[in-house]
Amino acid sequence: MKKFLSGDEAFAEGIRLAKPDVISAYPITPQTIVVEKLSDFVEDGSLKSDFIHVESEHSALSCAIGVSAAGARAFTATSSQGLLYMAECLFYASGGRFPIVMMNANRSTALPWNIYGDQRDSLALLDSGWIQAYAQDAQEALDLALISYYVAEHKKVQTPFMVNLDGFILTHTYEVVDVPSAEKADEFLPKFTTDNAFDFASPKNIAFSAGPDTNTFFKYKAHKALLNVSGAVEEAEEKFYRIFARRYTGLIETYRIEDADIAIVTLGSISGLVREVIDTLRGSNIKAGLVRLRYVRPFPEKEIVGALKNVVAAAVLEKDISFGAQGTVFTNVNSALKASSLAVKTVNYVGGLGGKDISFDEIKGIFSALEKIAENPNENIDNPVRFLAIEEQNR
């Protein structure tokens, strides 16, 4: 069925189809619509789930951990300061290998206080052991709601999954979305089963202490589980295509990259505008391309190297900065490239902080700067970390 939905509403529809046993909810802008819609579904009977309105974001994830430990499918959602308030619990959830799904509405972090969207909240917690995916549009948001459970609950993964939607730009923008039938959703997503749960018939120790002699082994297994995500995503997306006839492309997605000389690597909703700029530049015989990171954890190192193998210069455009260093995404991308034999020149563009608009002309300007770098690949890059609308206007 076609519906006109915001990104938040589309994701809520996807969670309704995933049928979590328990929803632990606490409102925070711009995520609130997700849990409001889910409460409506529970009230009207279209979703048979226990809806628990908890007293804080910390409690929301604590509740979800308890639900998963009891052997039930759990969902929660948050944003920005709420995600940071949950930080302690994120490590408990991943360390306990509880396959919780959580939606995060990407939003700037304080101070200064700001309710608009950038990606500093989720990227600050890349090391928490969660799978992290970034939706481009409302349709992908809905579909990720289903795919995230399939991947998180996969026997070779058993790891919590954070689905990120750009605040306001995606969460509150309305698009036509295809909402699958409940029958097809059930065909795609198996009922939740786990052996990582309290069981009186088969008692086990869960969330225990581990000293120096054994702790590393648990962290190693968690690391290996994240590396297994790629295979689980491939399996999930192939099944998703067979049932719903929508094709996704794994940890990354590329656009006109095969013959590109210059490229932008980015994530989230800004990718759509980058495509428009690329099409315009291609009309002037400028070979520009795009690599969109659909997942940032696990980090798609091999996929990025493969996509950029013919590129001379690439920019990483992100809504994040690690103060005193570089953007976190740039650090990861640059590390992958430096570890390979590729001689791609790279530059980091930081934009969209606090929800500031990134314009068509600014993206076009990034490609213009990349052209100059590509013309002189042996020259050192001056100022590899550049803030859009501040430093670039004077270049």
Coordinates of C-alpha atoms in Angstrom, one line a residue:
M1 CA 0.0 0.0 0.0
K2 CA 1.3 3.5 -0.9
K3 CA 1.2 6.0 1.9
F4 CA 2.3 9.6 2.3
L5 CA 4.5 9.4 5.4
S6 CA 7.3 11.3 7.2
G7 CA 10.5 9.4 7.9
D8 CA 9.5 8.9 11.5
E9 CA 6.1 7.6 10.5
A10 CA 7.6 5.3 7.9
F11 CA 10.0 3.8 10.4
A12 CA 7.1 3.3 12.9
E13 CA 5.2 1.4 10.2
G14 CA 8.2 -0.8 9.7
I15 CA 8.4 -1.5 13.5
R16 CA 4.7 -2.3 13.5
L17 CA 5.4 -4.9 10.8
A18 CA 8.4 -6.3 12.8
K19 CA 6.1 -6.9 15.8
P20 CA 8.3 -6.3 18.8
D21 CA 7.0 -7.8 22.0
V22 CA 7.8 -4.7 24.1
I23 CA 8.4 -1.0 23.2
S24 CA 10.1 1.0 25.8
A25 CA 9.4 4.7 25.0
Y26 CA 10.6 8.1 26.1
P27 CA 10.0 11.2 23.9
I28 CA 12.7 13.5 22.5
T29 CA 12.6 15.8 19.5
P30 CA 12.8 14.8 16.6
Q31 CA 12.2 11.2 17.5
T32 CA 8.9 11.5 19.4
I33 CA 6.7 10.8 16.5
V34 CA 8.0 7.3 16.2
V35 CA 6.9 6.2 19.7
E36 CA 3.7 8.3 19.4
K37 CA 2.7 6.3 16.3
L38 CA 3.6 3.0 17.9
S39 CA 1.4 3.9 20.9
D40 CA -1.4 4.6 18.4
F41 CA -0.9 1.2 16.8
V42 CA -0.9 -0.6 20.2
E43 CA -4.1 1.3 21.2
D44 CA -6.0 0.5 17.9
G45 CA -4.9 -3.1 18.0
S46 CA -2.9 -3.1 14.8
L47 CA 0.2 -4.0 16.9
K48 CA 0.0 -6.4 19.7
S49 CA 2.8 -5.3 21.9
D50 CA 3.4 -4.1 25.5
F51 CA 4.1 -0.3 25.4
I52 CA 6.0 1.0 28.4
H53 CA 6.4 4.7 28.9
V54 CA 9.5 4.9 31.0
E55 CA 11.0 7.8 33.0
S56 CA 14.1 8.5 31.0
E57 CA 16.2 7.4 28.0
H58 CA 18.6 5.5 30.3
S59 CA 15.5 3.6 31.5
A60 CA 14.3 3.0 28.0
L61 CA 17.4 1.1 27.0
S62 CA 17.7 -0.6 30.4
C63 CA 14.1 -1.8 29.9
A64 CA 14.9 -3.1 26.4
I65 CA 17.9 -5.0 27.8
G66 CA 15.7 -6.7 30.3
V67 CA 13.2 -7.6 27.7
S68 CA 15.8 -9.1 25.4
A69 CA 17.3 -11.0 28.4
A70 CA 13.9 -12.5 29.0
G71 CA 13.8 -13.8 25.5
A72 CA 11.5 -11.2 23.8
R73 CA 11.9 -8.9 20.8
A74 CA 12.6 -5.3 22.0
F75 CA 12.5 -1.8 20.5
T76 CA 13.3 1.7 21.6
A77 CA 14.1 5.0 20.1
T78 CA 16.0 8.2 21.0
S79 CA 18.0 11.2 19.8
S80 CA 20.9 13.4 20.7
Q81 CA 21.2 14.1 24.4
G82 CA 18.9 11.1 25.0
L83 CA 21.3 8.8 23.1
L84 CA 24.2 10.2 25.2
Y85 CA 22.3 9.6 28.4
M86 CA 21.9 6.0 27.3
A87 CA 25.7 5.7 26.6
E88 CA 26.3 3.4 29.6
C89 CA 23.5 1.1 28.6
L90 CA 24.7 0.8 25.0
F91 CA 27.8 -1.0 26.2
Y92 CA 25.7 -3.3 28.4
A93 CA 23.5 -4.2 25.5
S94 CA 26.3 -5.0 23.1
G95 CA 28.4 -6.7 25.7
G96 CA 25.4 -8.9 26.6
R97 CA 24.8 -9.6 22.9
F98 CA 21.2 -8.6 23.1
P99 CA 19.8 -8.0 19.6
I100 CA 17.8 -4.9 20.4
V101 CA 16.8 -2.5 17.6
M102 CA 16.9 1.2 18.3
M103 CA 16.0 4.1 16.1
N104 CA 18.1 7.3 16.6
A105 CA 16.9 10.6 15.1
N106 CA 20.3 12.3 14.4
R107 CA 20.4 15.6 16.1
S108 CA 23.1 18.1 17.3
T109 CA 24.5 17.8 20.8
A110 CA 24.7 20.6 23.3
L111 CA 26.1 23.2 24.0
P112 CA 25.0 25.4 22.3
W113 CA 21.5 23.9 22.7
N114 CA 20.1 22.9 19.3
I115 CA 17.3 20.6 18.2
Y116 CA 18.3 20.3 14.6
G117 CA 20.0 17.6 12.8
D118 CA 23.7 16.6 12.5
Q119 CA 25.3 13.2 13.1
R120 CA 27.6 14.0 16.0
D121 CA 25.4 12.0 18.4
S122 CA 25.6 8.5 16.8
L123 CA 29.1 9.0 15.5
A124 CA 30.3 9.8 19.0
L125 CA 29.3 6.2 20.0
L126 CA 30.8 4.2 17.1
D127 CA 32.9 2.2 19.6
S128 CA 29.9 1.1 21.7
G129 CA 29.6 -2.3 19.8
W130 CA 26.4 -1.6 18.0
I131 CA 25.7 -2.0 14.3
Q132 CA 25.1 1.4 12.8
A133 CA 23.1 2.1 9.6
Y134 CA 22.1 5.5 8.1
A135 CA 18.9 5.8 6.0
Q136 CA 18.8 8.0 2.9
D137 CA 15.0 8.4 2.6
A138 CA 11.7 7.3 4.2
Q139 CA 11.4 4.1 2.1
E140 CA 14.8 2.9 3.2
A141 CA 13.9 3.9 6.8
L142 CA 10.9 1.6 6.7
D143 CA 12.8 -1.2 5.1
L144 CA 15.6 -0.9 7.6
A145 CA 13.2 -1.4 10.4
L146 CA 12.6 -4.9 9.1
I147 CA 16.1 -5.6 7.9
S148 CA 17.7 -4.5 11.2
Y149 CA 15.8 -7.2 13.2
Y150 CA 16.8 -9.8 10.7
V151 CA 20.5 -8.9 10.9
A152 CA 20.6 -8.2 14.7
E153 CA 18.9 -11.5 15.5
H154 CA 21.0 -13.5 13.0
K155 CA 22.7 -16.4 14.7
K156 CA 26.2 -15.3 13.6
V157 CA 25.6 -11.7 14.7
Q158 CA 23.4 -11.4 17.9
T159 CA 24.3 -7.8 18.3
P160 CA 22.1 -4.6 18.8
F161 CA 21.3 -2.4 15.8
M162 CA 21.0 1.4 15.7
V163 CA 19.2 2.8 12.7
N164 CA 19.9 6.5 12.1
L165 CA 17.6 9.0 10.4
D166 CA 18.7 12.6 9.8
G167 CA 16.7 14.8 12.2
F168 CA 14.0 16.9 10.5
I169 CA 15.5 16.5 7.0
L170 CA 14.3 12.9 7.0
T171 CA 12.3 12.4 10.2
H172 CA 9.8 15.2 9.4
T173 CA 9.9 15.2 5.5
Y174 CA 6.9 13.5 3.8
E175 CA 7.3 11.1 0.9
V176 CA 5.3 8.4 -0.8
V177 CA 6.3 5.2 0.8
D178 CA 5.3 1.6 -0.1
V179 CA 4.1 -0.1 3.1
P180 CA 4.3 -3.9 2.8
S181 CA 1.5 -6.2 3.9
A182 CA 1.8 -7.9 7.3
E183 CA 1.8 -11.3 5.5
K184 CA 4.9 -10.4 3.5
A185 CA 6.6 -8.9 6.5
D186 CA 6.0 -12.2 8.4
E187 CA 7.4 -14.1 5.4
F188 CA 10.6 -12.0 5.6
L189 CA 11.2 -11.8 9.3
P190 CA 11.2 -15.0 11.4
K191 CA 9.7 -15.0 14.9
F192 CA 12.3 -14.1 17.5
T193 CA 14.1 -17.0 19.1
T194 CA 17.3 -16.8 21.2
D195 CA 19.3 -19.0 23.4
N196 CA 20.8 -15.9 25.1
A197 CA 17.9 -15.5 27.6
F198 CA 17.0 -16.5 31.1
D199 CA 15.6 -20.1 31.1
F200 CA 14.5 -21.9 34.2
A201 CA 14.6 -25.2 32.3
S202 CA 18.1 -24.6 31.2
P203 CA 19.7 -22.1 33.7
K204 CA 22.6 -20.0 32.5
N205 CA 24.7 -17.0 33.7
I206 CA 23.9 -13.8 31.8
A207 CA 25.7 -10.4 32.1
F208 CA 28.3 -11.7 34.5
S209 CA 31.7 -10.3 35.5
A210 CA 34.8 -11.4 33.6
G211 CA 38.3 -10.7 34.9
P212 CA 41.5 -10.1 32.9
D213 CA 42.0 -13.8 32.1
T214 CA 38.7 -14.0 30.1
N215 CA 37.5 -10.5 29.3
T216 CA 39.4 -10.2 26.0
F217 CA 37.8 -13.4 24.6
F218 CA 34.3 -11.8 25.0
K219 CA 35.5 -8.6 23.3
Y220 CA 37.1 -10.7 20.5
K221 CA 33.8 -12.6 19.9
A222 CA 31.9 -9.3 19.8
H223 CA 34.4 -8.0 17.2
K224 CA 33.9 -11.1 15.1
A225 CA 30.2 -10.8 15.3
L226 CA 30.3 -7.3 13.9
L227 CA 32.5 -8.6 11.0
N228 CA 29.8 -11.2 10.4
V229 CA 27.2 -8.4 9.7
S230 CA 28.2 -8.0 6.1
G231 CA 27.2 -11.6 5.3
A232 CA 24.0 -11.3 7.3
V233 CA 23.1 -8.0 5.5
E234 CA 23.7 -9.7 2.1
E235 CA 21.5 -12.6 3.1
A236 CA 18.8 -10.3 4.5
E237 CA 18.8 -8.1 1.4
E238 CA 18.6 -11.0 -1.0
K239 CA 15.5 -12.4 0.8
F240 CA 14.1 -8.9 1.0
Y241 CA 14.4 -8.5 -2.8
R242 CA 12.7 -11.8 -3.4
I243 CA 9.7 -10.9 -1.3
F244 CA 9.4 -7.1 -1.8
A245 CA 11.2 -6.5 -5.1
R246 CA 13.3 -3.7 -3.6
R247 CA 17.0 -4.1 -4.0
Y248 CA 19.6 -2.8 -1.6
T249 CA 23.4 -2.9 -2.0
G250 CA 25.0 -4.0 1.2
L251 CA 27.2 -1.8 3.4
I252 CA 27.7 0.9 0.7
E253 CA 25.9 2.3 -2.3
T254 CA 27.6 3.9 -5.3
Y255 CA 26.5 6.3 -8.0
R256 CA 28.3 6.8 -11.3
I257 CA 31.5 5.8 -9.6
E258 CA 32.8 3.2 -12.2
D259 CA 34.5 5.8 -14.4
A260 CA 34.8 8.7 -11.9
D261 CA 37.9 10.7 -11.5
I262 CA 36.6 12.6 -8.4
A263 CA 34.1 11.5 -5.8
I264 CA 32.3 12.4 -2.6
V265 CA 31.9 9.9 0.2
T266 CA 29.0 10.7 2.5
L267 CA 26.1 9.2 4.5
G268 CA 22.5 9.9 5.1
S269 CA 20.0 12.1 3.3
I270 CA 22.5 14.5 1.8
S271 CA 23.4 11.8 -0.7
G272 CA 20.3 12.6 -2.8
L273 CA 21.5 16.2 -3.3
V274 CA 25.0 14.9 -4.2
R275 CA 23.5 12.8 -6.9
E276 CA 21.8 15.8 -8.4
V277 CA 25.1 17.7 -8.5
I278 CA 26.8 14.8 -10.1
D279 CA 24.2 14.6 -12.9
T280 CA 24.7 18.3 -13.6
L281 CA 28.5 17.9 -13.7
R282 CA 28.3 14.9 -15.9
G283 CA 26.5 17.1 -18.4
S284 CA 29.7 19.2 -18.6
N285 CA 31.8 16.0 -19.0
I286 CA 33.1 16.2 -15.4
K287 CA 33.5 12.6 -14.2
A288 CA 32.1 12.9 -10.7
G289 CA 30.8 10.0 -8.5
L290 CA 29.3 9.2 -5.1
V291 CA 30.0 6.5 -2.4
R292 CA 27.2 6.4 0.1
L293 CA 28.0 4.7 3.4
R294 CA 24.9 2.8 4.3
Y295 CA 26.6 1.3 7.3
V296 CA 29.4 2.8 9.4
R297 CA 29.7 -0.1 11.8
P298 CA 30.8 -2.6 10.7
F299 CA 33.0 -0.2 8.7
P300 CA 33.0 -1.2 4.9
E301 CA 36.7 -0.9 4.4
K302 CA 37.0 -3.4 1.4
E303 CA 33.9 -1.9 -0.2
I304 CA 35.2 1.6 -0.1
V305 CA 38.6 0.7 -1.4
G306 CA 36.9 -1.2 -4.3
A307 CA 34.6 1.7 -5.1
L308 CA 37.4 4.3 -5.2
K309 CA 40.0 2.2 -7.0
N310 CA 39.9 4.4 -10.1
V311 CA 39.4 7.8 -8.4
V312 CA 42.2 10.4 -8.2
A313 CA 40.7 12.6 -5.5
A314 CA 37.9 12.1 -3.0
A315 CA 36.1 14.2 -0.4
V316 CA 34.5 12.9 2.8
L317 CA 31.4 15.1 3.5
E318 CA 30.1 14.6 7.0
K319 CA 27.9 16.3 9.7
D320 CA 30.5 15.6 12.4
I321 CA 33.8 16.8 13.8
S322 CA 36.1 15.2 16.3
F323 CA 37.4 18.4 17.8
G324 CA 41.1 19.0 17.4
A325 CA 41.4 16.2 14.9
Q326 CA 39.2 15.3 11.8
G327 CA 35.7 14.2 11.1
T328 CA 35.2 10.7 12.5
V329 CA 34.0 9.3 9.1
F330 CA 37.0 10.9 7.3
T331 CA 39.4 9.2 9.8
N332 CA 37.8 5.8 9.0
V333 CA 37.7 6.3 5.3
N334 CA 41.3 7.7 5.2
S335 CA 42.6 4.8 7.2
A336 CA 41.0 2.3 4.8
L337 CA 42.6 4.0 1.8
K338 CA 46.0 4.4 3.5
A339 CA 46.0 0.7 4.3
S340 CA 45.4 -0.1 0.6
S341 CA 47.7 0.4 -2.3
L342 CA 45.5 3.2 -3.7
A343 CA 47.0 6.7 -4.1
V344 CA 43.7 8.6 -3.7
K345 CA 44.1 12.2 -2.4
T346 CA 41.6 12.9 0.3
V347 CA 40.1 16.0 1.9
N348 CA 37.5 16.3 4.7
Y349 CA 34.5 18.6 4.5
V350 CA 32.5 19.3 7.7
G351 CA 29.0 20.7 7.1
G352 CA 25.5 20.7 8.3
L353 CA 26.3 21.1 12.0
G354 CA 23.4 22.2 14.0
G355 CA 21.1 21.5 11.1
K356 CA 22.7 24.2 8.8
D357 CA 21.7 23.6 5.2
I358 CA 24.2 22.2 2.8
S359 CA 23.5 23.8 -0.6
F360 CA 23.7 22.6 -4.2
D361 CA 26.4 25.2 -4.9
E362 CA 28.4 24.1 -1.8
I363 CA 28.5 20.5 -3.1
K364 CA 29.4 21.8 -6.5
G365 CA 32.2 23.8 -4.9
I366 CA 33.5 20.6 -3.3
F367 CA 33.7 18.9 -6.6
S368 CA 35.5 22.0 -8.1
A369 CA 38.1 21.8 -5.3
L370 CA 38.5 18.1 -6.1
E371 CA 39.1 18.8 -9.7
K372 CA 42.0 21.1 -8.8
I373 CA 43.5 18.5 -6.5
A374 CA 43.2 15.9 -9.2
E375 CA 45.0 18.1 -11.7
N376 CA 48.0 18.3 -9.3
P377 CA 48.0 14.9 -7.5
N378 CA 51.6 15.2 -6.3
E379 CA 51.0 18.5 -4.4
N380 CA 50.3 18.4 -0.7
I381 CA 46.8 19.4 0.3
D382 CA 46.5 22.6 2.2
N383 CA 44.1 22.4 5.1
P384 CA 42.7 18.9 4.7
V385 CA 39.8 19.6 7.1
R386 CA 37.5 22.3 5.8
F387 CA 34.3 23.7 7.3
L388 CA 31.6 24.5 4.8
A389 CA 30.3 28.1 4.9
I390 CA 33.2 29.2 7.0
E391 CA 36.6 28.3 5.6
E392 CA 35.4 27.4 2.1
Q393 CA 33.9 30.8 1.3
N394 CA 37.4 32.4 1.5
R395 CA 39.2 29.8 -0.6

